Amino acid sequence: EPEKPVEQIGTLPEKEQNMTHYEYLGLTPEATKADVKKAYYRHSKNFHPDKNRLDPYANVRFHRGQKAYETLYDDNKRKQYDIQLQSDSALEGVT
Protein backbone atom coordinates (compact mmCIF):
# COMPACT_ATOMS: atom_id res chain seq x y z
CA GLU A 1 0.00 0.00 0.00
CA PRO A 2 1.45 3.42 -0.92
CA GLU A 3 2.40 5.74 1.90
CA LYS A 4 -0.06 8.59 2.52
CA PRO A 5 1.15 12.12 1.85
CA VAL A 6 2.02 14.02 5.03
CA GLU A 7 -0.84 16.50 4.61
CA GLN A 8 -3.32 13.62 4.80
CA ILE A 9 -1.71 12.27 7.94
CA GLY A 10 -1.94 15.68 9.58
CA THR A 11 1.27 15.54 11.56
CA LEU A 12 4.24 17.86 11.85
CA PRO A 13 7.80 17.16 12.92
CA GLU A 14 7.89 16.56 16.69
CA LYS A 15 9.57 19.89 17.42
CA GLU A 16 6.66 21.76 15.81
CA GLN A 17 4.01 19.55 17.42
CA ASN A 18 5.13 20.58 20.89
CA MET A 19 5.07 24.33 20.25
CA THR A 20 2.47 26.59 21.80
CA HIS A 21 0.41 28.79 19.50
CA TYR A 22 2.57 31.71 20.61
CA GLU A 23 5.81 29.92 19.75
CA TYR A 24 4.39 28.72 16.45
CA LEU A 25 3.70 32.28 15.32
CA GLY A 26 6.90 33.63 16.87
CA LEU A 27 5.08 35.59 19.57
CA THR A 28 5.10 36.00 23.35
CA PRO A 29 2.00 35.87 25.56
CA GLU A 30 2.21 39.67 25.80
CA ALA A 31 1.54 40.05 22.05
CA THR A 32 -1.22 42.45 21.04
CA LYS A 33 -3.97 41.59 18.56
CA ALA A 34 -2.06 43.63 15.96
CA ASP A 35 1.05 41.52 16.67
CA VAL A 36 -0.98 38.32 16.25
CA LYS A 37 -2.45 39.49 12.97
CA LYS A 38 0.94 40.57 11.59
CA ALA A 39 2.58 37.28 12.63
CA TYR A 40 -0.25 35.27 11.08
CA TYR A 41 -0.02 37.06 7.75
CA ARG A 42 3.74 36.53 7.69
CA HIS A 43 3.27 32.85 8.56
CA SER A 44 0.52 32.30 5.98
CA LYS A 45 2.64 33.85 3.21
CA ASN A 46 5.58 31.63 4.16
CA PHE A 47 3.62 28.39 4.44
CA HIS A 48 0.72 28.69 1.99
CA PRO A 49 0.46 25.30 0.23
CA ASP A 50 0.17 26.90 -3.22
CA LYS A 51 3.52 28.62 -2.74
CA ASN A 52 5.23 25.60 -1.16
CA ARG A 53 4.31 22.70 -3.37
CA LEU A 54 7.58 20.90 -2.60
CA ASP A 55 7.17 21.12 1.19
CA PRO A 56 5.25 18.02 2.29
CA TYR A 57 4.31 19.79 5.55
CA ALA A 58 3.10 23.07 3.97
CA ASN A 59 -0.62 22.26 4.21
CA VAL A 60 -0.38 21.15 7.83
CA ARG A 61 1.83 24.11 8.77
CA PHE A 62 -0.57 26.53 7.11
CA HIS A 63 -3.57 25.09 8.97
CA ARG A 64 -1.68 25.01 12.27
CA GLY A 65 -0.92 28.71 11.83
CA GLN A 66 -4.57 29.35 11.03
CA LYS A 67 -5.65 27.57 14.23
CA ALA A 68 -3.11 29.56 16.26
CA TYR A 69 -4.40 32.81 14.77
CA GLU A 70 -8.06 31.94 15.40
CA THR A 71 -7.28 31.12 19.01
CA LEU A 72 -5.01 34.04 19.82
CA TYR A 73 -6.98 36.73 17.99
CA ASP A 74 -10.29 35.94 19.72
CA ASP A 75 -10.24 37.33 23.27
CA ASN A 76 -12.38 34.56 24.79
CA LYS A 77 -10.54 31.72 23.06
CA ARG A 78 -7.19 33.26 24.00
CA LYS A 79 -8.19 33.57 27.64
CA GLN A 80 -9.19 29.89 27.74
CA TYR A 81 -6.00 28.89 25.91
CA ASP A 82 -3.84 30.84 28.38
CA ILE A 83 -5.61 29.16 31.31
CA GLN A 84 -4.95 25.76 29.73
CA LEU A 85 -1.28 26.62 29.17
CA GLN A 86 -0.89 27.63 32.82
CA SER A 87 -2.61 24.44 33.93
CA ASP A 88 -0.40 22.29 31.68
CA SER A 89 2.80 23.98 32.85
CA ALA A 90 1.76 23.55 36.49
CA LEU A 91 1.21 19.84 35.89
CA GLU A 92 4.66 19.45 34.31
CA GLY A 93 6.21 20.30 37.65
CA VAL A 94 4.31 17.52 39.41
CA THR A 95 6.06 14.15 39.51
GROMACS .gro file of C-alpha atoms in nm:
model
   95
    1GLU     CA    1   0.000   0.000   0.000
    2PRO     CA    2   0.145   0.342  -0.092
    3GLU     CA    3   0.240   0.574   0.190
    4LYS     CA    4  -0.006   0.859   0.252
    5PRO     CA    5   0.115   1.212   0.185
    6VAL     CA    6   0.202   1.402   0.503
    7GLU     CA    7  -0.084   1.650   0.461
    8GLN     CA    8  -0.332   1.362   0.480
    9ILE     CA    9  -0.171   1.227   0.794
   10GLY     CA   10  -0.194   1.568   0.958
   11THR     CA   11   0.127   1.554   1.156
   12LEU     CA   12   0.424   1.786   1.185
   13PRO     CA   13   0.780   1.716   1.292
   14GLU     CA   14   0.789   1.656   1.669
   15LYS     CA   15   0.957   1.989   1.742
   16GLU     CA   16   0.666   2.176   1.581
   17GLN     CA   17   0.401   1.955   1.742
   18ASN     CA   18   0.513   2.058   2.089
   19MET     CA   19   0.507   2.433   2.025
   20THR     CA   20   0.247   2.659   2.180
   21HIS     CA   21   0.041   2.879   1.950
   22TYR     CA   22   0.257   3.171   2.061
   23GLU     CA   23   0.581   2.992   1.975
   24TYR     CA   24   0.439   2.872   1.645
   25LEU     CA   25   0.370   3.228   1.532
   26GLY     CA   26   0.690   3.363   1.687
   27LEU     CA   27   0.508   3.559   1.957
   28THR     CA   28   0.510   3.600   2.335
   29PRO     CA   29   0.200   3.587   2.556
   30GLU     CA   30   0.221   3.967   2.580
   31ALA     CA   31   0.154   4.005   2.205
   32THR     CA   32  -0.122   4.245   2.104
   33LYS     CA   33  -0.397   4.159   1.856
   34ALA     CA   34  -0.206   4.363   1.596
   35ASP     CA   35   0.105   4.152   1.667
   36VAL     CA   36  -0.098   3.832   1.625
   37LYS     CA   37  -0.245   3.949   1.297
   38LYS     CA   38   0.094   4.057   1.159
   39ALA     CA   39   0.258   3.728   1.263
   40TYR     CA   40  -0.025   3.527   1.108
   41TYR     CA   41  -0.002   3.706   0.775
   42ARG     CA   42   0.374   3.653   0.769
   43HIS     CA   43   0.327   3.285   0.856
   44SER     CA   44   0.052   3.230   0.598
   45LYS     CA   45   0.264   3.385   0.321
   46ASN     CA   46   0.558   3.163   0.416
   47PHE     CA   47   0.362   2.839   0.444
   48HIS     CA   48   0.072   2.869   0.199
   49PRO     CA   49   0.046   2.530   0.023
   50ASP     CA   50   0.017   2.690  -0.322
   51LYS     CA   51   0.352   2.862  -0.274
   52ASN     CA   52   0.523   2.560  -0.116
   53ARG     CA   53   0.431   2.270  -0.337
   54LEU     CA   54   0.758   2.090  -0.260
   55ASP     CA   55   0.717   2.112   0.119
   56PRO     CA   56   0.525   1.802   0.229
   57TYR     CA   57   0.431   1.979   0.555
   58ALA     CA   58   0.310   2.307   0.397
   59ASN     CA   59  -0.062   2.226   0.421
   60VAL     CA   60  -0.038   2.115   0.783
   61ARG     CA   61   0.183   2.411   0.877
   62PHE     CA   62  -0.057   2.653   0.711
   63HIS     CA   63  -0.357   2.509   0.897
   64ARG     CA   64  -0.168   2.501   1.227
   65GLY     CA   65  -0.092   2.871   1.183
   66GLN     CA   66  -0.457   2.935   1.103
   67LYS     CA   67  -0.565   2.757   1.423
   68ALA     CA   68  -0.311   2.956   1.626
   69TYR     CA   69  -0.440   3.281   1.477
   70GLU     CA   70  -0.806   3.194   1.540
   71THR     CA   71  -0.728   3.112   1.901
   72LEU     CA   72  -0.501   3.404   1.982
   73TYR     CA   73  -0.698   3.673   1.799
   74ASP     CA   74  -1.029   3.594   1.972
   75ASP     CA   75  -1.024   3.733   2.327
   76ASN     CA   76  -1.238   3.456   2.479
   77LYS     CA   77  -1.054   3.172   2.306
   78ARG     CA   78  -0.719   3.326   2.400
   79LYS     CA   79  -0.819   3.357   2.764
   80GLN     CA   80  -0.919   2.989   2.774
   81TYR     CA   81  -0.600   2.889   2.591
   82ASP     CA   82  -0.384   3.084   2.838
   83ILE     CA   83  -0.561   2.916   3.131
   84GLN     CA   84  -0.495   2.576   2.973
   85LEU     CA   85  -0.128   2.662   2.917
   86GLN     CA   86  -0.089   2.763   3.282
   87SER     CA   87  -0.261   2.444   3.393
   88ASP     CA   88  -0.040   2.229   3.168
   89SER     CA   89   0.280   2.398   3.285
   90ALA     CA   90   0.176   2.355   3.649
   91LEU     CA   91   0.121   1.984   3.589
   92GLU     CA   92   0.466   1.945   3.431
   93GLY     CA   93   0.621   2.030   3.765
   94VAL     CA   94   0.431   1.752   3.941
   95THR     CA   95   0.606   1.415   3.951
   0.00000   0.00000   0.00000
